[in-house]
XYZ file of C-alpha atoms in Angstrom:
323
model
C -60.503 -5.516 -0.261
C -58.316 -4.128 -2.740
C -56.121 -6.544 -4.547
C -52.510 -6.035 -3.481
C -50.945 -7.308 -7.031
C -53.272 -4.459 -8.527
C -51.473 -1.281 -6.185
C -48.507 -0.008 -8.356
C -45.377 0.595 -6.366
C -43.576 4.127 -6.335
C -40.298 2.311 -6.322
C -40.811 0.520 -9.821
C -38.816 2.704 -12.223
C -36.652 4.519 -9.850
C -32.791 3.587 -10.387
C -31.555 2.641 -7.471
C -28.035 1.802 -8.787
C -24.581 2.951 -6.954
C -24.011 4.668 -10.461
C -26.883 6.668 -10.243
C -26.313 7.711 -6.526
C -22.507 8.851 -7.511
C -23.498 10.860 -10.649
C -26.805 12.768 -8.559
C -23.756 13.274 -5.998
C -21.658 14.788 -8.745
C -24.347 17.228 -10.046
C -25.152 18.612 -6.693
C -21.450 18.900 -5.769
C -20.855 20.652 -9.322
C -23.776 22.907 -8.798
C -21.945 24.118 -5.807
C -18.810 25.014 -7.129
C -17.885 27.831 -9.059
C -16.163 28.102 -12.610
C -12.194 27.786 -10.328
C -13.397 24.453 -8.744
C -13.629 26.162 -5.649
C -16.864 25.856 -3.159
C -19.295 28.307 -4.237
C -19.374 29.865 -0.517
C -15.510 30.725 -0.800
C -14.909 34.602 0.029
C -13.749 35.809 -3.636
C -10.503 37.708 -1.859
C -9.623 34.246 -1.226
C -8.907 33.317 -4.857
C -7.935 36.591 -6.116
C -5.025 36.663 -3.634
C -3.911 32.837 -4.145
C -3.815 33.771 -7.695
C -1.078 36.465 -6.750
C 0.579 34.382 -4.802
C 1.043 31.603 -7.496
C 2.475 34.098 -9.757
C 5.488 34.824 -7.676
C 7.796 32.670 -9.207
C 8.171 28.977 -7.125
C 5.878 30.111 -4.482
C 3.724 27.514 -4.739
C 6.261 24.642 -5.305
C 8.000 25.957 -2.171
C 5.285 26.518 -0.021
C 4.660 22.463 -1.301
C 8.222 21.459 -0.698
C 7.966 22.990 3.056
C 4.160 21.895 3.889
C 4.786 18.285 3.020
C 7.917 17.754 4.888
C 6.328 19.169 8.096
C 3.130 18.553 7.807
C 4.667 14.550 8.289
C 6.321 15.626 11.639
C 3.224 17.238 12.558
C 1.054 14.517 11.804
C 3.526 12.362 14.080
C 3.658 14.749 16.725
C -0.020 14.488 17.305
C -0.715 11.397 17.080
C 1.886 10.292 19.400
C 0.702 12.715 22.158
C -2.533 14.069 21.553
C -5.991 12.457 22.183
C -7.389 10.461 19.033
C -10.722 11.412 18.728
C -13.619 8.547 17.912
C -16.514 6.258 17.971
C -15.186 5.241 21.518
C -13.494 7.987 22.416
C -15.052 11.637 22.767
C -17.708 10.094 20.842
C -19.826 13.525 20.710
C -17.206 15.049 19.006
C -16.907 12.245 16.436
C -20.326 12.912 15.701
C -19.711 16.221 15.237
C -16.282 15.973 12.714
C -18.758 13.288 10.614
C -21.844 16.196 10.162
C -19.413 18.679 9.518
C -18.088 16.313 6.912
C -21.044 15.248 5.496
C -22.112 18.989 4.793
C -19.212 20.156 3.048
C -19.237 16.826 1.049
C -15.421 15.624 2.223
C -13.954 12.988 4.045
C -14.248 12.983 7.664
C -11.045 14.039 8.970
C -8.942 12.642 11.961
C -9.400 14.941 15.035
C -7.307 15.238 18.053
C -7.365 16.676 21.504
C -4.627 18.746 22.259
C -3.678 19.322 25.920
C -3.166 23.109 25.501
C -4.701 26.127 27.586
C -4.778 28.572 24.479
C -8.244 28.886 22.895
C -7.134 27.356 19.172
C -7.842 24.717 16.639
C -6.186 23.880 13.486
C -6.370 21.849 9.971
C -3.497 20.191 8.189
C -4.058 18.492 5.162
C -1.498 17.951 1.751
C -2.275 15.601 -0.719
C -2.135 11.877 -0.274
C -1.626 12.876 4.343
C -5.030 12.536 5.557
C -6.596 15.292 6.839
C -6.758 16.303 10.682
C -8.287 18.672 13.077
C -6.481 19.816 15.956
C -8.654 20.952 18.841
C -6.348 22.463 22.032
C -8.281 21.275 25.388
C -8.838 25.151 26.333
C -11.224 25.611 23.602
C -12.842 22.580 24.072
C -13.634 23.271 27.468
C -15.735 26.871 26.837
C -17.447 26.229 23.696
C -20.754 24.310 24.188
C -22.019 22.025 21.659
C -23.303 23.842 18.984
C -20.308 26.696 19.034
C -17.640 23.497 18.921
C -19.552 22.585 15.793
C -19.201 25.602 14.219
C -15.093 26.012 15.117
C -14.812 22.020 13.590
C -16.586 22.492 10.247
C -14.012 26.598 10.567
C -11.486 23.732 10.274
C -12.496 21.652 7.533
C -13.547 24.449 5.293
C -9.871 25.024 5.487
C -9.294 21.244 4.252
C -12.474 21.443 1.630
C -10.654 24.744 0.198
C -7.302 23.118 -0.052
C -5.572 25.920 2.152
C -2.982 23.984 3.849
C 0.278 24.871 1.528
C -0.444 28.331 1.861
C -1.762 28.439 5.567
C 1.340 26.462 6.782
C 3.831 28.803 4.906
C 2.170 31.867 6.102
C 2.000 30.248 9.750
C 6.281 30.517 9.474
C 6.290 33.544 7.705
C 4.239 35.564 9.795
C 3.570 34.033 13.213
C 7.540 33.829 13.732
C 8.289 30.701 12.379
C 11.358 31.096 10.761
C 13.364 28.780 12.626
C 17.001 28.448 11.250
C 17.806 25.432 12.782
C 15.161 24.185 10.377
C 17.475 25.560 7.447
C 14.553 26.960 5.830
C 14.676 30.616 6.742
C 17.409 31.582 3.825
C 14.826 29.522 1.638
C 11.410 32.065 2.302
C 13.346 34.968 2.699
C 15.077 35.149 -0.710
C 11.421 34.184 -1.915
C 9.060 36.411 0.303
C 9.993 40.383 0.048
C 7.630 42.718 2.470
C 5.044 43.238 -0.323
C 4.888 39.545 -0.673
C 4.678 39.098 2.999
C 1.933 41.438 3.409
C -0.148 39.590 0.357
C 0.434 36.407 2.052
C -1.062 37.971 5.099
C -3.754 39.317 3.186
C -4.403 35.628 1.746
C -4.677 34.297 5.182
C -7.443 36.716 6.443
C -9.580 35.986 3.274
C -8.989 32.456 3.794
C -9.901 32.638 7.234
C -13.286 34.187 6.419
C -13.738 31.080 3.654
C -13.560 28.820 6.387
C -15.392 31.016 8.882
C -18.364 30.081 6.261
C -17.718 26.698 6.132
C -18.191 26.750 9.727
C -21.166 28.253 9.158
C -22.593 26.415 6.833
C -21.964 23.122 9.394
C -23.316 24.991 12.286
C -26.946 24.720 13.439
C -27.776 28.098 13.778
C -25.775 30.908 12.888
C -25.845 32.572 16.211
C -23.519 29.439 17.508
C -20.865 31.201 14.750
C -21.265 34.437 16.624
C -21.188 33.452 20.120
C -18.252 31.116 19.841
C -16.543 34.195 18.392
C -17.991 36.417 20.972
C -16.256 33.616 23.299
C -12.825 33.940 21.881
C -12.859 37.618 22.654
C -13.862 37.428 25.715
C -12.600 34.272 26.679
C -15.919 32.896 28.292
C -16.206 29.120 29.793
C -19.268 27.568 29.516
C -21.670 28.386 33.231
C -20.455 32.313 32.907
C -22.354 32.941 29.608
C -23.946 36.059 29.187
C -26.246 37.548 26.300
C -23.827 39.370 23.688
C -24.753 43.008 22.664
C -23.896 42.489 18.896
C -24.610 46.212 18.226
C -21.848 47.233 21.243
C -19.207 44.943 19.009
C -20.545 46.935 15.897
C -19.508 50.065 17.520
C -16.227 48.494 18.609
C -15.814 47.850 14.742
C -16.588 51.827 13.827
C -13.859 52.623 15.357
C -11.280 50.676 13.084
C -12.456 50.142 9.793
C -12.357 54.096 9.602
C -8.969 54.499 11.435
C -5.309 54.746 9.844
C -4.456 52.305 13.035
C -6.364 49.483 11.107
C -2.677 49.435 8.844
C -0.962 47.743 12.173
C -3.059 44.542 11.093
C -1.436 44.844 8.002
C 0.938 41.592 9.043
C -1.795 39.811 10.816
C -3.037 35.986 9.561
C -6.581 35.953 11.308
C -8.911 39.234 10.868
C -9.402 41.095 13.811
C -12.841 39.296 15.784
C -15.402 41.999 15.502
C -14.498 41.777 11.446
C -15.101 37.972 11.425
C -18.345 38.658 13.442
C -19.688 41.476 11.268
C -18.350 39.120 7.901
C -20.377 35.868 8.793
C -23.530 38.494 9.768
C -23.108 39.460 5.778
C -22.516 36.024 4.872
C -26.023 35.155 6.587
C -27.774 37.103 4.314
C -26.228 35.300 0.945
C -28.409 33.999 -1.263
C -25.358 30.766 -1.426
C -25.884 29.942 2.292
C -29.248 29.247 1.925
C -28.162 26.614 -1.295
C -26.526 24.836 1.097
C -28.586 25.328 4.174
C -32.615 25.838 3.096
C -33.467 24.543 6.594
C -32.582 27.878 7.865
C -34.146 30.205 5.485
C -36.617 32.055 7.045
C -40.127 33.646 5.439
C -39.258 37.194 4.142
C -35.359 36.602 4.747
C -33.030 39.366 3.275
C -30.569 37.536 0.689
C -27.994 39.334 -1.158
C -25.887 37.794 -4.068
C -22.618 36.323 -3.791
C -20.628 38.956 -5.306
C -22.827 41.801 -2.974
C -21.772 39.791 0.163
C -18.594 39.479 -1.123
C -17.904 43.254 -1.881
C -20.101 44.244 1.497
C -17.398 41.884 3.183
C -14.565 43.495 1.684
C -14.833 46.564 3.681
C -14.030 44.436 7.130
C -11.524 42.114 5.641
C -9.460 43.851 2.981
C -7.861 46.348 4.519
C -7.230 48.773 1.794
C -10.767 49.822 1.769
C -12.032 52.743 4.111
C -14.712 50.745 5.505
């Protein structure tokens, strides 16, 4: 029998230390971020229009001012009348918030149930306000698990890419929010002018396909991203599911990227559906999903580079191009 004290452990060298963990942490988290200390995923439209926006002068600041005083009241709002989401309560979709966490590398936000027929969700996060997902009862109740995962880690690549100023501003701005008993309208309109307006919304599509990544990158499989989108078309409930004809919503697609009628999205914050669909389809074959997800690469997969998926994508979401 072979001596025990003789057999040479594989731990004995290995540096088990907190420090060691953190700085391993650090040098996978830098290798996924690009030279603007953004995730490397982010849709490049993103930036490039945030980068416009910040040069109109006190965009940003105001866009801060307003965020952070509502953003409070919102906060409030839900918590005092919304469904807390945890451990104990809706315990599945705990477990969901903490994967989707865990894979973009963030803190695992607060999530709440909202009792609300309309088939939404939404982030709000500023500075030192923890973050929190808002999930409205009528999407929770037609997306299955794997879809709700997908639409949760939508929410909290919003939160990971630090979209909340600008979201929330274009939320008033363009979803007609301008309340003036809030005394804020006089405030965005002598900042926004129509160009600016129609950059914002620009900024708010791009964004939206950032996060639809995110969401992708959480999801287990990418056809969850699809179908849940396929879902908010359609507005299917979970026991009238039906197989999607992805090629069909390709031909729905045809017919707009092509078509002068595309401009009357000009004002729009969320891409038109069959553009998000056809995006995260691009996005699939990026060579920076599979850094994050290798589990799903599959032998002889297609991959593209980042800045192909991101010009490919351009001609669903930017809607200056001619498709």
């Amino acid at each position: 029998m072979e001596n025990i004290e003789s057999v040479t452990s594989p731990l004995i060298g290995m540096d088990c230390s907190f420090e060691n963990y953190l700085t391993r942490r650090k040098m996978i988290d830098a290798h996924r971020m690009d030279g603007h200390g953004i995730p490397n995923y982010a849709f490049a439209m993103d930036y490039e229009c945030r980068k416009k926006l910040d040069s109109i002068p006190r965009f940003y600041d105001t866009a801060k001012t307003i965020t952070s005083t509502y953003l409070t009241r919102t906060v409030h709002e839900y918590t005092r009348s919304s469904m807390a989401v945890g451990p104990t309560q809706f315990p599945e979709i705990y477990q969901i918030s903490c994967d989707c966490a865990r894979t973009l590398g963030i803190g695992i936000p607060n999530v709440f149930i909202k009792n609300d027929p309309i088939m939404n969700a939404g982030a709000y996060a500023m500075d030192d306000i923890e973050p929190m997902v808002v999930v409205n009862s009528g999407l929770l109740e037609r997306m299955n698990p794997g879809e709700l995962k997908y639409i949760i880690g939508h929410e909290c690549g919003h939160i990971q890419n630090y979209h909340s100023a600008y979201e929330y501003l274009s939320q008033l701005v363009l979803n007609a929010g301008l309340n003036v008993a809030f005394g804020i309208s006089q405030m965005i309109a002598s900042l926004m002018t129509v160009g600016s307006s129609a950059l914002l919304a620009a900024w708010s599509r791009a964004a939206e396909t950032t996060a639809d990544r995110a969401g992708m990158l959480c999801a287990d499989r990418p056809e969850d991203c699809y179908s849940a989108l396929a879902k908010i078309m359609y507005g299917g409930t979970i026991g009238s599911e039906h197989e999607i004809d992805y090629d069909a919503i390709r031909a729905q697609l045809e017919h707009t990227v092509s078509s002068v009628a595309k401009y009357s999205e000009i004002l729009d914050s969320h891409p038109a559906t069959v553009r998000r669909i056809a995006a995260l389809q691009e996005f699939c074959e990026c060579e920076a999903y599979y850094e994050w997800r290798p589990d799903q690469k599959k032998p002889g997969q297609l991959m593209r580079t980042k800045a192909e998926t991101d010009e490919r994508c351009r001609r669903y979401i930017d809607l200056s191009k001619n498709g």
